[in-house]
mmCIF file of C-alpha atoms in Angstrom:
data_model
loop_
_atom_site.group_PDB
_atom_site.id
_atom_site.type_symbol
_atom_site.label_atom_id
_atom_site.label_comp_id
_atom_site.label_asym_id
_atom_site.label_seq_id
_atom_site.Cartn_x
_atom_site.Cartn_y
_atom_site.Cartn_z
ATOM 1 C CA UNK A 1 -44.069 -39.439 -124.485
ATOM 2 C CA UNK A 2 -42.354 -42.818 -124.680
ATOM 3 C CA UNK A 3 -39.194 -42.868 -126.589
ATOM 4 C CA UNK A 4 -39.132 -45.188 -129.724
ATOM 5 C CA UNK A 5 -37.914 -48.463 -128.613
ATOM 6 C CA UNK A 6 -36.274 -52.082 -129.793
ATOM 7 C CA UNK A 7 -38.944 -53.818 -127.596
ATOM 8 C CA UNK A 8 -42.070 -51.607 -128.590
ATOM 9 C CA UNK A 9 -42.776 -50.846 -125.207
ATOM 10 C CA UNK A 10 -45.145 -48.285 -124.715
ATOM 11 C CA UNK A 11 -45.395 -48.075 -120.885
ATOM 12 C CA UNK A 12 -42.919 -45.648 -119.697
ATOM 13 C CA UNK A 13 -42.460 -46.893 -116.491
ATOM 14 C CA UNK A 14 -41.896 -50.519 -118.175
ATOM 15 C CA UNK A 15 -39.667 -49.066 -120.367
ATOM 16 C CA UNK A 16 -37.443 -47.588 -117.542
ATOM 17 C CA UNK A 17 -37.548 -50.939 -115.818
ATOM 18 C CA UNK A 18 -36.311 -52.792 -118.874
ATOM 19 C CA UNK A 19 -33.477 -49.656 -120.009
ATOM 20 C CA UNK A 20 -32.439 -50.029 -116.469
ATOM 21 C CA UNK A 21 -31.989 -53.871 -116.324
ATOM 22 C CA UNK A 22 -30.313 -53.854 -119.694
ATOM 23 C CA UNK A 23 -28.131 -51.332 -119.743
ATOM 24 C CA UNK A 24 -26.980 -52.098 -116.116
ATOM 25 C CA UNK A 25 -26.053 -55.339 -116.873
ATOM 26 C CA UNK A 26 -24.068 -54.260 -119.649
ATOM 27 C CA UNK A 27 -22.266 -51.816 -117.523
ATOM 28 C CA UNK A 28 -21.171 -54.434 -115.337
ATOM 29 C CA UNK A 29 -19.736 -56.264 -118.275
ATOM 30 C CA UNK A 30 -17.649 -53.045 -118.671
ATOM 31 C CA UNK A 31 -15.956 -53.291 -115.656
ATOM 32 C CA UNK A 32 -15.759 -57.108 -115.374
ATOM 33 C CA UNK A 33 -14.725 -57.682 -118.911
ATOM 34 C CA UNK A 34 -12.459 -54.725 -118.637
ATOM 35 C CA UNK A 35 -13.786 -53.511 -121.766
ATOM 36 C CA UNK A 36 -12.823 -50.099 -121.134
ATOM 37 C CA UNK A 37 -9.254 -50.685 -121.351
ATOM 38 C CA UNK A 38 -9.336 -50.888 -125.348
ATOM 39 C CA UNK A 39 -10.655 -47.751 -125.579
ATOM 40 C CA UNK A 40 -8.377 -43.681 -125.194
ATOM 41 C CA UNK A 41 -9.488 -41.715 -122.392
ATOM 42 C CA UNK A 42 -11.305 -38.646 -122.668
ATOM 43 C CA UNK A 43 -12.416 -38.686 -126.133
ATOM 44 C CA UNK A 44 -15.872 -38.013 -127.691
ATOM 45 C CA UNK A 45 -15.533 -41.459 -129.364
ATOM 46 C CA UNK A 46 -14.636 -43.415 -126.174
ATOM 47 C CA UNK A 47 -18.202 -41.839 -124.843
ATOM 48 C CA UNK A 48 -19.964 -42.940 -128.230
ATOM 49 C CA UNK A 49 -18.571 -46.318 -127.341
ATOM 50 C CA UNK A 50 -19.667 -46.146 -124.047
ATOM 51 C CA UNK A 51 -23.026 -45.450 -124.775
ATOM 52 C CA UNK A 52 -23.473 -47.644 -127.684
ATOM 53 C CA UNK A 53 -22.675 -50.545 -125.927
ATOM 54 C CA UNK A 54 -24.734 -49.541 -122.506
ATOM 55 C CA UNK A 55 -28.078 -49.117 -125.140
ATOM 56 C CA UNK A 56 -28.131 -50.889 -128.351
ATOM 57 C CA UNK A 57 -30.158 -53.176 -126.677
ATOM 58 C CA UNK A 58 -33.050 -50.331 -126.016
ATOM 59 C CA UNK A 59 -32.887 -47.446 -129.129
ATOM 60 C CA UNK A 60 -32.113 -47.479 -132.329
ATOM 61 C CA UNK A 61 -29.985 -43.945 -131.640
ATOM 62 C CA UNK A 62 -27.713 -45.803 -129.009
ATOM 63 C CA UNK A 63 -24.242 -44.342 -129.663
ATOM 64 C CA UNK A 64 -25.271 -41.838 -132.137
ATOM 65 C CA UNK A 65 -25.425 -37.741 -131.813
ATOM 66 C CA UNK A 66 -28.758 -36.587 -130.996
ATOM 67 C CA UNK A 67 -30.740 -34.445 -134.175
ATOM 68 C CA UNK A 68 -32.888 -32.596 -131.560
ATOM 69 C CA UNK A 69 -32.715 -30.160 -129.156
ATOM 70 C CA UNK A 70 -33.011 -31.119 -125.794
ATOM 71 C CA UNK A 71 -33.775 -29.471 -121.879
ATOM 72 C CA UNK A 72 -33.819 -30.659 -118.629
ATOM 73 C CA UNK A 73 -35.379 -28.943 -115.534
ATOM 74 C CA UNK A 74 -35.085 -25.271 -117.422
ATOM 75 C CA UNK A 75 -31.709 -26.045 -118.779
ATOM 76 C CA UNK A 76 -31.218 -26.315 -122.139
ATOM 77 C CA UNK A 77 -28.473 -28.450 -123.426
ATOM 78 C CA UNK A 78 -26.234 -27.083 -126.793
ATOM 79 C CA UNK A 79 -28.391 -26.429 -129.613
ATOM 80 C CA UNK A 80 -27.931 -29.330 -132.710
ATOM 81 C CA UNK A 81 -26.720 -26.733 -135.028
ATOM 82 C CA UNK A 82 -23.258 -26.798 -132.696
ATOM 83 C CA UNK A 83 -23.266 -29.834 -131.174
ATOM 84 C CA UNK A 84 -20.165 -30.936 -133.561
ATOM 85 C CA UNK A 85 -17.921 -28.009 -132.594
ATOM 86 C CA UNK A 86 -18.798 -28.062 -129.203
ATOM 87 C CA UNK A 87 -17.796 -31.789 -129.027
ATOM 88 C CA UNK A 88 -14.459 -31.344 -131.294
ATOM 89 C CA UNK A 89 -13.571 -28.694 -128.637
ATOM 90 C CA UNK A 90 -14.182 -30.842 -125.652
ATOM 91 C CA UNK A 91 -11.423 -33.501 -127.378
ATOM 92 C CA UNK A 92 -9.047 -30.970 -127.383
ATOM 93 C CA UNK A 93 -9.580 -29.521 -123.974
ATOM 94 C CA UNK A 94 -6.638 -30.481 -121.523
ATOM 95 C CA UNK A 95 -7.359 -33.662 -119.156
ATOM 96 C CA UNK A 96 -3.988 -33.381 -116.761
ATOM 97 C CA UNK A 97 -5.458 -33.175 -113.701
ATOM 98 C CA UNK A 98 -8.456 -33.448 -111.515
ATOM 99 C CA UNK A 99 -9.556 -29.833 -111.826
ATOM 100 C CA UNK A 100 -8.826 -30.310 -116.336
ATOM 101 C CA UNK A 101 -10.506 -33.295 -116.151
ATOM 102 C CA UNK A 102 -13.801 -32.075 -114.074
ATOM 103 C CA UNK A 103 -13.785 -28.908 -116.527
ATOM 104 C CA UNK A 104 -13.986 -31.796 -119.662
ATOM 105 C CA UNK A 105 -17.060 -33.291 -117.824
ATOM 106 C CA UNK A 106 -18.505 -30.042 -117.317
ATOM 107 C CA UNK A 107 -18.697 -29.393 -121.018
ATOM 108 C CA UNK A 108 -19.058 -32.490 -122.078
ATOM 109 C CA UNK A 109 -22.491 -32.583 -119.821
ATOM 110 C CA UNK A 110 -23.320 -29.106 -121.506
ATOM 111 C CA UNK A 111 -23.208 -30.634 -124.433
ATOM 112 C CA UNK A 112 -25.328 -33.557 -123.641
ATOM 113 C CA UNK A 113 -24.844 -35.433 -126.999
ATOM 114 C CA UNK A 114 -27.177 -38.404 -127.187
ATOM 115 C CA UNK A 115 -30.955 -38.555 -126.723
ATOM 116 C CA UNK A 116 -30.837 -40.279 -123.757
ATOM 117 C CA UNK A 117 -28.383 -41.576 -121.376
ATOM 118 C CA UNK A 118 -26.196 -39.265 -121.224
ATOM 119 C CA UNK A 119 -25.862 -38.663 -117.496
ATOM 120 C CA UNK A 120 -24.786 -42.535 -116.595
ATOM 121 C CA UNK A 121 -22.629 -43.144 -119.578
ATOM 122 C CA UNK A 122 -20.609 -39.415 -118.798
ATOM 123 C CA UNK A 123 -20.004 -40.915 -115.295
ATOM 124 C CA UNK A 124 -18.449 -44.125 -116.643
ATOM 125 C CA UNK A 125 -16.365 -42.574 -119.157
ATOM 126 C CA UNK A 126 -15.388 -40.032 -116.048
ATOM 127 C CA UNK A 127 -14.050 -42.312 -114.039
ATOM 128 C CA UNK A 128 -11.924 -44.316 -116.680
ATOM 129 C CA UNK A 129 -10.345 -40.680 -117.457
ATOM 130 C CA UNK A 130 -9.819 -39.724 -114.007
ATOM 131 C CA UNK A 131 -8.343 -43.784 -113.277
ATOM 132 C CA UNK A 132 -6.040 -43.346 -116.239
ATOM 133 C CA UNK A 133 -4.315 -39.780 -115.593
ATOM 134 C CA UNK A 134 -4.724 -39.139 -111.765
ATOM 135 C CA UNK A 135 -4.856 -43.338 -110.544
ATOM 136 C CA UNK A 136 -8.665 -42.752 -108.919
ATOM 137 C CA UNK A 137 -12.323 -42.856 -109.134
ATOM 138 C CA UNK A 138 -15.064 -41.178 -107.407
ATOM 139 C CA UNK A 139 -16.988 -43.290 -105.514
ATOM 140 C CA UNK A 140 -20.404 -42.049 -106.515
ATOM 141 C CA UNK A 141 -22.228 -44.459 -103.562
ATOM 142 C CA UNK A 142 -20.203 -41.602 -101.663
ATOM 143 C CA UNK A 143 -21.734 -38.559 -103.588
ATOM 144 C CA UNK A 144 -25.269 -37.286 -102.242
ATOM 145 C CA UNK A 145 -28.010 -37.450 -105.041
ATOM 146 C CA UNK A 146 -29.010 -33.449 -104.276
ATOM 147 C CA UNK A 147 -25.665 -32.388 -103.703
ATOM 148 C CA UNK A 148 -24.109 -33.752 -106.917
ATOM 149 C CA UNK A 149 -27.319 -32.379 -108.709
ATOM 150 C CA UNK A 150 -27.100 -29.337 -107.727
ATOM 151 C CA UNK A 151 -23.746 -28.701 -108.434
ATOM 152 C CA UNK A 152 -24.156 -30.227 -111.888
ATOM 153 C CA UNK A 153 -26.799 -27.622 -112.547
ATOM 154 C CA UNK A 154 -24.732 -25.021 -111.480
ATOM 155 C CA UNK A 155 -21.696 -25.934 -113.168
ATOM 156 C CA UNK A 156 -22.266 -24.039 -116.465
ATOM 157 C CA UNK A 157 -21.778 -20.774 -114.589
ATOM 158 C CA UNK A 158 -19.355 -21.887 -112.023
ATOM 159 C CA UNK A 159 -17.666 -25.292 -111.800
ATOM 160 C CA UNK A 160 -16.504 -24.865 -108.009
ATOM 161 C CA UNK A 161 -18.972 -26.335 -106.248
ATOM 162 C CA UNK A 162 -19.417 -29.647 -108.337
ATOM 163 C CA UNK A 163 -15.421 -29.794 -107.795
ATOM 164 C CA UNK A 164 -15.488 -30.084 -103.877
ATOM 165 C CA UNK A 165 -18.468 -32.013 -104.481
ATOM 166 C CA UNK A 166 -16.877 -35.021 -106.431
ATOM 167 C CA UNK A 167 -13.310 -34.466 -105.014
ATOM 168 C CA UNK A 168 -14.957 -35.385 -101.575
ATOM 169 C CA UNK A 169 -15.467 -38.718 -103.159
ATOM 170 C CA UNK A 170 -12.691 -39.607 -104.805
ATOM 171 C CA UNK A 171 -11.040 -43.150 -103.792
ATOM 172 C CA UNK A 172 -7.793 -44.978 -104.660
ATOM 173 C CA UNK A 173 -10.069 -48.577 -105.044
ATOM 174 C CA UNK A 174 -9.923 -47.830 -108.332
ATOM 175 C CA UNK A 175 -10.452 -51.320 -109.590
ATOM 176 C CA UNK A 176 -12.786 -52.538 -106.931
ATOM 177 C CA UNK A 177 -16.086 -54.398 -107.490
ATOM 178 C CA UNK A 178 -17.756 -53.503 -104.732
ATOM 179 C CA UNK A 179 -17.089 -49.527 -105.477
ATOM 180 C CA UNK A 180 -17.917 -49.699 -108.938
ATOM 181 C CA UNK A 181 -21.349 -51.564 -108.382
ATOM 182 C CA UNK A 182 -22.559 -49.587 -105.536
ATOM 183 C CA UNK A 183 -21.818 -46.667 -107.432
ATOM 184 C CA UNK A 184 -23.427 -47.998 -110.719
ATOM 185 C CA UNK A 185 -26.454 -47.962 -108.416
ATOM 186 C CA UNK A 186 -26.025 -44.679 -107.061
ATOM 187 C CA UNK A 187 -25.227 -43.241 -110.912
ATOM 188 C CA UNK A 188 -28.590 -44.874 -111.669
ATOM 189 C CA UNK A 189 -30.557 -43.549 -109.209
ATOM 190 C CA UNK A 190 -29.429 -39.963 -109.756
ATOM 191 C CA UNK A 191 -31.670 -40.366 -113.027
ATOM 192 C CA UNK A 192 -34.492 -42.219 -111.010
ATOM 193 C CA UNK A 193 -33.343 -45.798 -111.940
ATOM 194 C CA UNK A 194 -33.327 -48.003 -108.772
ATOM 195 C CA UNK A 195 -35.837 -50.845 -109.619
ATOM 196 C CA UNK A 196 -32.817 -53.384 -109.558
ATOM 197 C CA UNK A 197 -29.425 -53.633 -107.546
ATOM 198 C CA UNK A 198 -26.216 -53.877 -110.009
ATOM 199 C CA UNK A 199 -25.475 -57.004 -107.277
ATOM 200 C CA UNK A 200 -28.568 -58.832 -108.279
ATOM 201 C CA UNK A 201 -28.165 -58.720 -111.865
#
């Protein structure tokens, strides 16, 4: 099934090739326009931003709270009916420190609140939380694809493992262009997005 689209592409695999261009592009804007800076840390809003501006190119729903219930691989994300007060507990959850901050990202990935896209905006609106309170990023160029999915999978049940996993990673270049593009790519292909290199764009 192809998900309804600005372009009325029916092709999935065209579709992906176009979401992929767009919304890469835009996250480079992001970071070159430091676009991110206007926006608080941490909150559900900052991650509606996020997303809305990374897709309103594509979908229609681009920023907005899913209405269905959605599963990945066996997992099922929060059920609609508490979506809200999962996400109104996530804002208050503490964001101190690395370990507070990967616990946020945990549930905030639990809760999985747009249709799509979730997994690459979460990452950007991780590392301008962990940049902000702690003064680094994780280079994700640096985190293995089946390692960091694995973990992430895991990570309802126990949150260690994705912990060592991404603290392994992290890096003081927290304002770095060459970081933050090779790990746009590497964020990408985690979802199965590498038709185009964020350098090329």
């Amino acid at each position: 099934m192809v998900l309804e689209n600005k372009m009325n592409i029916q092709d999935s695999s065209q579709l992906a090739r176009e979401e992929e261009k767009l919304s890469k592009r835009k996250a480079i804007k992001l970071f070159e326009e430091k676009i991110l800076d206007k926006f608080e840390p941490g909150t559900f809003d900052t991650l509606q931003e996020i997303h809305r501006y990374l897709f309103e190119d594509i979908y229609e729903f681009a920023g907005q709270v899913r209405t269905v219930n959605i599963a990945k691989g066996g997992f099922r994300f929060a059920p609609v009916m508490y979506l809200e007060a999962a996400l109104t507990h996530i804002d208050s959850m503490p964001q101190t420190n690395f370990d507070e901050i990967i616990e946020k990202y945990v549930e905030m990935n639990v809760a999985h609140p747009f249709r799509e896209g979730n997994g690459r905006s979460m990452r950007i609106w991780l590392n301008q939380l962990l940049k902000k309170e702690v003064g680094l990023v994780i280079d994700w160029n640096a985190v293995d694809r089946e390692d960091y999915l694995l973990a992430m999978e895991r990570s309802p049940i126990r949150d260690t493992e994705i912990k060592h996993v991404l603290k392994k990673a992290l890096t003081d270049k927290i304002d770095d262009s060459e970081t933050y593009m090779k790990g746009l790519d590497t964020s990408y292909y985690y979802e199965g997005y590498y038709a185009y290199r964020a350098e090329e764009l």
